[in-house]
Short mmCIF file of C-alpha atoms in Angstrom, two decimals:
data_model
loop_
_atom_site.label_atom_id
_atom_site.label_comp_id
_atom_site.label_asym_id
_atom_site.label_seq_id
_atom_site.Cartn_x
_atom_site.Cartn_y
_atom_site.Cartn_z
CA UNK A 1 113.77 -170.06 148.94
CA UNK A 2 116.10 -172.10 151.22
CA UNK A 3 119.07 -171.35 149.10
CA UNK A 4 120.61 -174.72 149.36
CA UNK A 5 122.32 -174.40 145.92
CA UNK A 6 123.89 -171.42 147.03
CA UNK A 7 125.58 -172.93 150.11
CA UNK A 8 126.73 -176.17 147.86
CA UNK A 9 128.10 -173.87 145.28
CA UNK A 10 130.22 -171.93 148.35
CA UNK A 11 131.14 -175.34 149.80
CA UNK A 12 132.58 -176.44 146.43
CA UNK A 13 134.22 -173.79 145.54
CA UNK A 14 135.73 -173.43 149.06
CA UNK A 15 138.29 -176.07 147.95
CA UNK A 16 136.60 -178.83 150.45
CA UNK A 17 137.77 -181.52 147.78
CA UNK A 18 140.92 -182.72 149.23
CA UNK A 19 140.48 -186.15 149.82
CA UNK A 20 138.49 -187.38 152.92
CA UNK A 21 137.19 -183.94 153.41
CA UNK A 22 133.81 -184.38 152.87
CA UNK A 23 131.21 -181.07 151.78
CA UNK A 24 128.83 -182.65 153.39
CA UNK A 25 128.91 -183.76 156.84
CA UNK A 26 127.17 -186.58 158.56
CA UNK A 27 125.72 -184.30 160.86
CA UNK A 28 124.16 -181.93 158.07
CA UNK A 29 122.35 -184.41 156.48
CA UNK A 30 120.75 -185.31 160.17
CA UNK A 31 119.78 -182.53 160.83
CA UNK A 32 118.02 -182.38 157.22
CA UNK A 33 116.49 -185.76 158.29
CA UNK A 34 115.16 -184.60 161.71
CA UNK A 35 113.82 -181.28 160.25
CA UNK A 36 111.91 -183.23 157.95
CA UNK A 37 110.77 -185.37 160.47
CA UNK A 38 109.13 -182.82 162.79
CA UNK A 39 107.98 -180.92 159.19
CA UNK A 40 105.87 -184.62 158.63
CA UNK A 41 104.68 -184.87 162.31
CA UNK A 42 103.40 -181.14 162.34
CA UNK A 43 101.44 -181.67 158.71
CA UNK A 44 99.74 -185.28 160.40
CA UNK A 45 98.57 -182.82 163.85
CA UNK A 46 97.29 -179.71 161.65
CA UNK A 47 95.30 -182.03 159.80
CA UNK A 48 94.12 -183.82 162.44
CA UNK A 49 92.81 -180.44 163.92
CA UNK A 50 91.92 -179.91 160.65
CA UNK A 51 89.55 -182.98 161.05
CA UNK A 52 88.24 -181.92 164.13
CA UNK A 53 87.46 -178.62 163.04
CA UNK A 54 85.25 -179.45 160.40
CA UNK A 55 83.27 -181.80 162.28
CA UNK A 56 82.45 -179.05 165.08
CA UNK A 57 81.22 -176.65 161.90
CA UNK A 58 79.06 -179.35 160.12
CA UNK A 59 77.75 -179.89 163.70
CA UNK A 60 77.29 -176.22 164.26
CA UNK A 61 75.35 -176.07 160.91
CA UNK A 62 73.26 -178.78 161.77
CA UNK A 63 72.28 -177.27 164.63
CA UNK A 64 70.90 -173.87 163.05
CA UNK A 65 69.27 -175.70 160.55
CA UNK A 66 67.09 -177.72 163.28
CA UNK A 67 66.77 -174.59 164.91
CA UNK A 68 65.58 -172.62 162.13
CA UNK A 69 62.72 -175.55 161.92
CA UNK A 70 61.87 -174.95 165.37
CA UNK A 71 61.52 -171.38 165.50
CA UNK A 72 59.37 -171.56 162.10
CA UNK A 73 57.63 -174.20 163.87
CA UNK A 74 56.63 -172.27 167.11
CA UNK A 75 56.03 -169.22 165.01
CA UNK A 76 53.02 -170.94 163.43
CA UNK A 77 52.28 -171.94 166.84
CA UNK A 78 51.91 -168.45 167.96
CA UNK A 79 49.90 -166.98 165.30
CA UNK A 80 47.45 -169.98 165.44
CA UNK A 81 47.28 -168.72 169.31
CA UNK A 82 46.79 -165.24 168.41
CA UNK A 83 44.07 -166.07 166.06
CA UNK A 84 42.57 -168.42 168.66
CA UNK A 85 42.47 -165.09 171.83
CA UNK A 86 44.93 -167.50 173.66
CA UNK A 87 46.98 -164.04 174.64
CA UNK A 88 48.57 -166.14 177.10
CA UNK A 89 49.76 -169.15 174.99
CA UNK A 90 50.87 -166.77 172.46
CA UNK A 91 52.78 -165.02 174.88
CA UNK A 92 54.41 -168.29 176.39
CA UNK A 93 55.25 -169.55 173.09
CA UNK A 94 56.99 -165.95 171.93
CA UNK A 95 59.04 -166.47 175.08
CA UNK A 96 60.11 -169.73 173.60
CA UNK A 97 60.84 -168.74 170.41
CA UNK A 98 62.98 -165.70 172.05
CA UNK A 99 65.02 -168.38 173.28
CA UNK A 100 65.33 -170.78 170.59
CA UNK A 101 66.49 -167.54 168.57
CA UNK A 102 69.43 -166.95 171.31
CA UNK A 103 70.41 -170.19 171.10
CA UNK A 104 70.22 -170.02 167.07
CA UNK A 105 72.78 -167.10 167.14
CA UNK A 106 74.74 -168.57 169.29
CA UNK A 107 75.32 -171.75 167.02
CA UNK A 108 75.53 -169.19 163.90
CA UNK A 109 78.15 -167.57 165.45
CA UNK A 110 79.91 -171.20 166.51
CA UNK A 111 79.88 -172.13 163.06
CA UNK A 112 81.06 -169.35 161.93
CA UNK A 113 84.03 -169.44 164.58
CA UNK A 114 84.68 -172.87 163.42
CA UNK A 115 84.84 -172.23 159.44
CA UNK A 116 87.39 -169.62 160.19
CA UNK A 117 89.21 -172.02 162.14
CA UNK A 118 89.19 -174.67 159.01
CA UNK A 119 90.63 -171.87 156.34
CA UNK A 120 93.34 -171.04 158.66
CA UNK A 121 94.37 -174.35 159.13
CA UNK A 122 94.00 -175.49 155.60
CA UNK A 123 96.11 -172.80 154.70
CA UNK A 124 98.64 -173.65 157.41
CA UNK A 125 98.30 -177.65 156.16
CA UNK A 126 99.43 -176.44 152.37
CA UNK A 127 102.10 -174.38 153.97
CA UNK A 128 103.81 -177.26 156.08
CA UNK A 129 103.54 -179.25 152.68
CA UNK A 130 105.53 -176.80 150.93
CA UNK A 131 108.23 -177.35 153.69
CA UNK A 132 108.25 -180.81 153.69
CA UNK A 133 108.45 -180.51 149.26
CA UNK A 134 111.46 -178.26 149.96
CA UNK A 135 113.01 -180.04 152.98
CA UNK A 136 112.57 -183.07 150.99
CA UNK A 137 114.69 -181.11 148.01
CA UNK A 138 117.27 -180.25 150.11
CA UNK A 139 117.62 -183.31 151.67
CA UNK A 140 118.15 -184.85 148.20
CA UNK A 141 120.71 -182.24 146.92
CA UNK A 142 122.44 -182.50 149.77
CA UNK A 143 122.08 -186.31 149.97
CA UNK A 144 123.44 -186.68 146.37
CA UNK A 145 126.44 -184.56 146.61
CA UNK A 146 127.65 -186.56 149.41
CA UNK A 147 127.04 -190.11 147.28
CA UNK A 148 128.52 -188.67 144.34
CA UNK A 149 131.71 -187.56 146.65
CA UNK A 150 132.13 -190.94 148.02
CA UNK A 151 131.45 -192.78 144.32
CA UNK A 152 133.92 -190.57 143.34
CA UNK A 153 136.50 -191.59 145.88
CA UNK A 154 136.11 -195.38 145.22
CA UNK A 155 136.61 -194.63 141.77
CA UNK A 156 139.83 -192.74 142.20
CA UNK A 157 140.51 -195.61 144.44
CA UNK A 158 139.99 -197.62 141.64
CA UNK A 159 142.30 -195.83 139.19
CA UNK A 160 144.85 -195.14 141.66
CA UNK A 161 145.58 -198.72 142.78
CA UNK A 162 146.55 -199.42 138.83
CA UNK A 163 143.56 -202.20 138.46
CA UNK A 164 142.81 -199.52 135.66
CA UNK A 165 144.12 -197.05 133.72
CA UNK A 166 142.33 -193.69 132.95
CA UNK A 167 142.98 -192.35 129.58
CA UNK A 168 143.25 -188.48 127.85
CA UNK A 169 140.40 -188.05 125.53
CA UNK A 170 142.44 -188.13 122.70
CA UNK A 171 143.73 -191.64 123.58
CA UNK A 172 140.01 -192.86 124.47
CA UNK A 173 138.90 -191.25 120.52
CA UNK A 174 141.89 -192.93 119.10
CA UNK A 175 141.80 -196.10 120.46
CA UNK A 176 138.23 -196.04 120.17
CA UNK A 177 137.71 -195.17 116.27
CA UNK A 178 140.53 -197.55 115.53
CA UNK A 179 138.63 -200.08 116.99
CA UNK A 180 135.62 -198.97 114.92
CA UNK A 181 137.90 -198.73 111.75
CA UNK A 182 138.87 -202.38 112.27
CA UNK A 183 135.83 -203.66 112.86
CA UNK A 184 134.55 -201.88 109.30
CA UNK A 185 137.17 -203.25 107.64
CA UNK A 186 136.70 -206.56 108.88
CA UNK A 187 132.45 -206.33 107.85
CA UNK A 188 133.56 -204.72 104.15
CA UNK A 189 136.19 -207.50 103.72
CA UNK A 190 133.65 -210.42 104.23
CA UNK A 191 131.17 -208.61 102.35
CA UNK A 192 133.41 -208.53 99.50
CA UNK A 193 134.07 -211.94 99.86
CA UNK A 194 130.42 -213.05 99.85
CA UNK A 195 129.82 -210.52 96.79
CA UNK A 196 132.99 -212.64 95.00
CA UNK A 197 130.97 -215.59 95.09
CA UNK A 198 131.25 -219.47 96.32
CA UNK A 199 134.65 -220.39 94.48
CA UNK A 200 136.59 -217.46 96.07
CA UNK A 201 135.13 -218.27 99.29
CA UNK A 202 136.39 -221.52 99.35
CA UNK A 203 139.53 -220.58 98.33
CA UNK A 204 139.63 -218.29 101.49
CA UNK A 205 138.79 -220.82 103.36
CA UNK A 206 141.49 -223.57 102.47
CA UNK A 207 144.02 -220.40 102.64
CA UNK A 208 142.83 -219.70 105.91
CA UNK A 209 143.32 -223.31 106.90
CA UNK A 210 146.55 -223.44 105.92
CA UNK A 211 146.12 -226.01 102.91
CA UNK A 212 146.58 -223.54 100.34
CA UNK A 213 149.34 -220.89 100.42
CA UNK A 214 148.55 -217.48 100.01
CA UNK A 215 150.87 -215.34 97.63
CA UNK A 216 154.51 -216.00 98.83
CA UNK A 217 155.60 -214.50 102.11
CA UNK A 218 158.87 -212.97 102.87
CA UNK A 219 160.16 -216.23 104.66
CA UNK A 220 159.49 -218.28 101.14
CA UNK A 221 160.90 -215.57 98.89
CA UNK A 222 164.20 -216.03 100.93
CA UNK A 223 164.46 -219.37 100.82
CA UNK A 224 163.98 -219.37 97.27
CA UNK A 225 166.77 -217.13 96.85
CA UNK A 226 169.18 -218.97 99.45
CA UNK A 227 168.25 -222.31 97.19
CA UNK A 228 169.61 -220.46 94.31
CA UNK A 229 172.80 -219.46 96.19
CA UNK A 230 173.72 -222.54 97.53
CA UNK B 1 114.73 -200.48 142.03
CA UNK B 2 116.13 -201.42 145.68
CA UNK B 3 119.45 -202.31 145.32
CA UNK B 4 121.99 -202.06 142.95
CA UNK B 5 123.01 -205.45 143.08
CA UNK B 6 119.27 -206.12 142.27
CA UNK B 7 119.59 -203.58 139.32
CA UNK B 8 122.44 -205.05 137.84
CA UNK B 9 121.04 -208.66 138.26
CA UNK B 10 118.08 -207.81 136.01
CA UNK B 11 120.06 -205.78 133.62
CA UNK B 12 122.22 -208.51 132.62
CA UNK B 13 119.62 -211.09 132.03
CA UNK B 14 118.43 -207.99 129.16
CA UNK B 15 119.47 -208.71 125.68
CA UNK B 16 122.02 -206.74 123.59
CA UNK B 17 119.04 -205.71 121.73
CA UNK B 18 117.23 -203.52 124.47
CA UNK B 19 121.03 -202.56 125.10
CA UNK B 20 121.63 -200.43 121.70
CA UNK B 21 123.24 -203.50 120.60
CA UNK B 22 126.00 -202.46 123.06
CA UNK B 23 127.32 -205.04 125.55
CA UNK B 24 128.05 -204.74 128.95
CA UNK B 25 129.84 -205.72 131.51
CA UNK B 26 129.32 -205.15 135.63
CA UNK B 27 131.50 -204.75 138.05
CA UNK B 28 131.08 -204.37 141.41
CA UNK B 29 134.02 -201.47 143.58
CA UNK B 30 134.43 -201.36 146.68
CA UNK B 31 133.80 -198.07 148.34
CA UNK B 32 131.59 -196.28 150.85
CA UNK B 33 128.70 -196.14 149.01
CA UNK B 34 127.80 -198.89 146.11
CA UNK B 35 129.70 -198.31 142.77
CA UNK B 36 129.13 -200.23 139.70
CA UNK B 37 131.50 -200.13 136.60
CA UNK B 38 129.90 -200.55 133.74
CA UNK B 39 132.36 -201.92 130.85
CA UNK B 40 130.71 -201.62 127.54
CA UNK B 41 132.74 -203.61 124.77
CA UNK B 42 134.73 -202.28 122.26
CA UNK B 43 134.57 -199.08 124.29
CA UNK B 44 136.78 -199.96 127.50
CA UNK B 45 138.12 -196.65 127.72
CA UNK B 46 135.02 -195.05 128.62
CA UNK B 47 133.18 -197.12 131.39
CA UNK B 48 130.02 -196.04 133.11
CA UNK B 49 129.64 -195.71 136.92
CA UNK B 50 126.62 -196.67 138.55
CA UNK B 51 125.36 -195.33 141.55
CA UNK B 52 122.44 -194.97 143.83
CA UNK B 53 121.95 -191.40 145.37
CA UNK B 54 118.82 -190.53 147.56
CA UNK B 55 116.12 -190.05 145.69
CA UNK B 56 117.73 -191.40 142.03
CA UNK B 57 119.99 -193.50 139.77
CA UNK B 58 122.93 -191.71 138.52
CA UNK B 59 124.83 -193.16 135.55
CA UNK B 60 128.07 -190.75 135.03
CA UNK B 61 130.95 -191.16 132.62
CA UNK B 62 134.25 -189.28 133.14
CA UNK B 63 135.57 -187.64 129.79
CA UNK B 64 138.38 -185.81 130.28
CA UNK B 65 140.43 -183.61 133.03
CA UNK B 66 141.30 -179.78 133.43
CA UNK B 67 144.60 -180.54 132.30
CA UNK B 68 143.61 -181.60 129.27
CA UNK B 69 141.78 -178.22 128.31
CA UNK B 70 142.64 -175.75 126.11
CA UNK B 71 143.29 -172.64 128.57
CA UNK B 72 142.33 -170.45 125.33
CA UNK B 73 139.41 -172.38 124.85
CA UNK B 74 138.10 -172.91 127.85
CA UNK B 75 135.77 -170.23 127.80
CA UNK B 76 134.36 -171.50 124.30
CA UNK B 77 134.20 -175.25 125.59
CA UNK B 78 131.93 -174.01 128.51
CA UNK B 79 129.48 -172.55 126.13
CA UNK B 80 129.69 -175.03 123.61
CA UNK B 81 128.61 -177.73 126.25
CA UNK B 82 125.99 -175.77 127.66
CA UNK B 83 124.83 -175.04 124.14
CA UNK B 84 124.73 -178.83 123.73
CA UNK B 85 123.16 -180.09 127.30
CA UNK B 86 119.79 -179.77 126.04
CA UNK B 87 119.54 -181.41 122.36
CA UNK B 88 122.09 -184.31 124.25
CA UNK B 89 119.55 -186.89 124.30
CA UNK B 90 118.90 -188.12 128.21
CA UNK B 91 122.63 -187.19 129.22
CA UNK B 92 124.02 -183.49 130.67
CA UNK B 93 127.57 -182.33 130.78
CA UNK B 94 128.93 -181.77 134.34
CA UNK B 95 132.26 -181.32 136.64
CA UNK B 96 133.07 -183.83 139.12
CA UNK B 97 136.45 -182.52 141.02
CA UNK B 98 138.81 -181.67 138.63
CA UNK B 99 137.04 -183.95 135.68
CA UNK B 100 134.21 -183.48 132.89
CA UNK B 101 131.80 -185.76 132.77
CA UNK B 102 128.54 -186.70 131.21
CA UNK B 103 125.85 -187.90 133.34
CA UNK B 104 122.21 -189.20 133.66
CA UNK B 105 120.26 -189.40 136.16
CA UNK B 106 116.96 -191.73 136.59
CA UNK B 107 114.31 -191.81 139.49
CA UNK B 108 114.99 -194.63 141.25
CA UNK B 109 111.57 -196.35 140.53
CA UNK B 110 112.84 -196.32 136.70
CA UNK B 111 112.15 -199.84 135.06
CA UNK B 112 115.26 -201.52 133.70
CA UNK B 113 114.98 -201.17 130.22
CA UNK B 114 114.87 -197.58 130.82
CA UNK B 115 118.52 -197.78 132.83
CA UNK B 116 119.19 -200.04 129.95
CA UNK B 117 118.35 -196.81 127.76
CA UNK B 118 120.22 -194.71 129.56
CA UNK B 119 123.28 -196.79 129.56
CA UNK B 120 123.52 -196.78 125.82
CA UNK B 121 122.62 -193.63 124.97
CA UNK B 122 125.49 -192.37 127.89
CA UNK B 123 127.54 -194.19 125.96
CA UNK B 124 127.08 -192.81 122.63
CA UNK B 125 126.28 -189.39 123.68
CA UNK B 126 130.33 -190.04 125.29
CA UNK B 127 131.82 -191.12 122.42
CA UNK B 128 130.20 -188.16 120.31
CA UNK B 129 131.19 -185.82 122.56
CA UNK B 130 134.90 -187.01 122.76
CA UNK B 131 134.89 -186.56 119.03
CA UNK B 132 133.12 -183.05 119.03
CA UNK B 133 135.51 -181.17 122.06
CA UNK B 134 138.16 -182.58 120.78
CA UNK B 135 139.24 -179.25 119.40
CA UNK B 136 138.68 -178.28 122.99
CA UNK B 137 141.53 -180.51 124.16
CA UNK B 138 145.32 -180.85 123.96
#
C-alpha cells in the first residue's frame, strides 16, 4: 500500500489552498515520473534475464535428453560385448558410459540451477509490474489533483474578473425552473392554439401582426375616456 | 482524445440529438492548464468545465458553496449525497475548495459521443440535484 490517499487527504486538509500554493509540487510529481521510469527500465532487464534464463534451461534439457540416448546407446553396446567375451571392449565402453553419466548429472543439475533461476525471476518480473501499476496510480492521483487545482484557479479567475457571475443554488433553481415554466407555457399555449383550429389561428396571426387589435389595452381605454372628457 | 481543442472540435460538429437534446456552447479560459466552459442553453447558470487530467477527462460542475449550507444540516447533506453517488447515473458528488460539485470523469481514450453523454447527463444529474439539496441550503 503506498498510502498516497492518505498523504493527499493530510495535504488538503493542511489548509494548502490559499491561492498559488499548490498541494502538489512540481518536484513531487518528478520524482513520481523518474520512479516510474527506473520501475519500467528494471521490468525490460529482469525480463531480459528472464529470456536468457530460459534459453540456458531448454539448452540444459536438451542436453540430458541426448545424453540419456547416448548412455542407452553404449549400454547396448556393452552387453552386446559381454555376450560377445570382448571383456576388454566391454570394459572400455563402461568407462565411457561412466563418463557420459558425469557429464549427464552435471547438465541435470544445470538445468535444474537454471529453472530455479526462471521462477525467481518471474516472480520478481510480476513484482516490478505491480510497482509500475501502483507508481502509475500514484502518479495519476497525484497528477490530477494538481490539474484540478490549476482548472480551478482559472476558473476563479474567471469569476473573479466579473466576465461571469456565479450564482447561490437557489438563484441557479429559480432562474432555472422559471425558464422551464416559460418555456411550458409557451409549448401549452401553441398547442391550444393548434387544438382551436385554423380560424383562431389566423386570427392570432393578424393580431400578432398588428392588423387586428387585440382586446383594448390600457393606452386605448384612456383615450376613450379623455375623448369623452374633452 | 489528444487535445481538448480536438475534443471540443468534434463535439460541436455532434447533433443536439446525441446531446440529450441539450445545446452547448464552448469556451475556451485561459489558465495553466486547458479549461473549457461548457454553456448549455437555457441552463447558463450551471456551466460545465472541461478538463484534461493525466490519465482522464474530467467534466465537473460547481453547485453550491459552504456558505450556502445549512450548519444543522450539514451532517444530513453529507449522507444524503453519499447515499445518492451511486444510483447518480455517470456523475459523483465531490468538494473542490470551499465548493460542491458534481463531477465525471472519462478515460481519456473515451469516444465523443460518450463525452457527449456525459455532458448531458452532468447536466441533468445538476439540475436534479439543485432541486433535491435544496432543503440542504439557505
Amino acid at each position: 500500500m503506498s498510502g498516497i490517499l492518505s498523504k493527499m487527504m493530510t495535504a488538503l486538509r493542511g489548509g494548502a489552498t490559499e491561492v498559488g500554493e499548490a498541494i502538489v509540487d512540481a518536484n513531487a510529481i518528478r520524482i513520481y515520473r523518474q520512479e516510474l521510469v527506473d520501475a519500467r527500465d528494471h521490468l525490460a532487464k529482469a525480463k531480459e534475464s528472464l529470456t536468457e534464463v530460459m534459453a540456458e534451461e531448454m539448452r540444459c534439457a536438451r542436453e540430458v535428453q541426448r545424453l540419456e540416448k547416448q548412455v542407452a546407446e553404449h549400454e547396448g553396446y556393452a552387453v552386446a560385448a559381454l555376450n560377445k567375451g570382448d571383456e576388454a571392449l566391454a570394459t572400455e565402453v563402461a568407462e565411457r558410459i561412466a563418463s557420459l553419466e558425469q557429464e549427464l548429472e552435471a547438465q541435470r543439475q544445470a538445468r535444474t540451477t537454471f529453472a530455479t533461476q526462471a521462477t525467481s525471476l518471474k516472480a520478481q518480473v510480476q513484482q516490478i509490474e505491480r510497482t509500475i501499476h501502483a507508481h502509475e496510480r500514484e502518479l495519476s492521483i497525484v497528477q490530477t489533483t494538481d490539474s484540478v487545482q490549476k482548472a480551478t484557479r482559472s476558473i476563479g479567475n474567471h469569476f473573479g474578473s466579473g466576465n461571469s457571475r456565479l450564482y447561490s443554488a437557489r438563484e441557479s433553481l429559480d432562474r432555472i425552473k422559471d425558464r422551464q415554466q416559460k418555456e411550458q407555457d409557451r409549448m401549452q399555449a401553441a398547442k391550444e392554439l393548434e387544438a382551436a383550429g385554423p380560424e383562431a389561428q389566423l386570427e392570432e396571426k393578424l393580431r400578432q401582426a398588428g392588423i387586428t387589435k387585440s382586446q383594448s389595452g390600457a393606452n386605448e381605454v384612456l383615450a376613450r375616456l379623455r375623448k369623452k372628457q374633452g | 482524445m489528444k487535445s481538448l481543442h480536438q475534443l471540443v472540435e468534434r463535439l460541436s460538429a455532434l447533433d443536439s440529438e446525441r446531446c440529450g437534446g441539450l445545446i452547448f456552447d464552448y469556451q475556451p479560459m485561459p489558465g495553466e492548464v486547458e479549461v473549457v466552459q461548457v454553456t448549455v442553453q437555457d441552463r447558463e447558470e450551471l456551466p460545465i468545465y472541461l478538463t484534461m487530467a493525466d490519465t482522464q477527462l474530467l467534466c465537473i460542475c460547481y453547485l453550491w458553496g459552504e456558505s450556502e449550507v445549512d450548519p444543522e444540516r450539514r451532517t444530513a447533506l453529507y449522507a444524503a449525497m453519499l447515499d445518492m453517488n451511486i444510483p447518480m447515473p455517470l456523475s459523483s458528488f465531490a468538494r473542490i475548495d470551499d465548493r460542491f460539485a458534481i463531477f465525471g470523469a472519462l478515460s481519456r481514450d473515451s469516444s465523443v459521443e460518450d463525452v457527449a453523454l456525459e455532458l448531458a447527463t452532468l447536466s441533468d444529474n445538476a439540475v436534479d440535484a439543485l432541486e433535491a439539496f435544496a432543503d440542504y441550503l439557505h
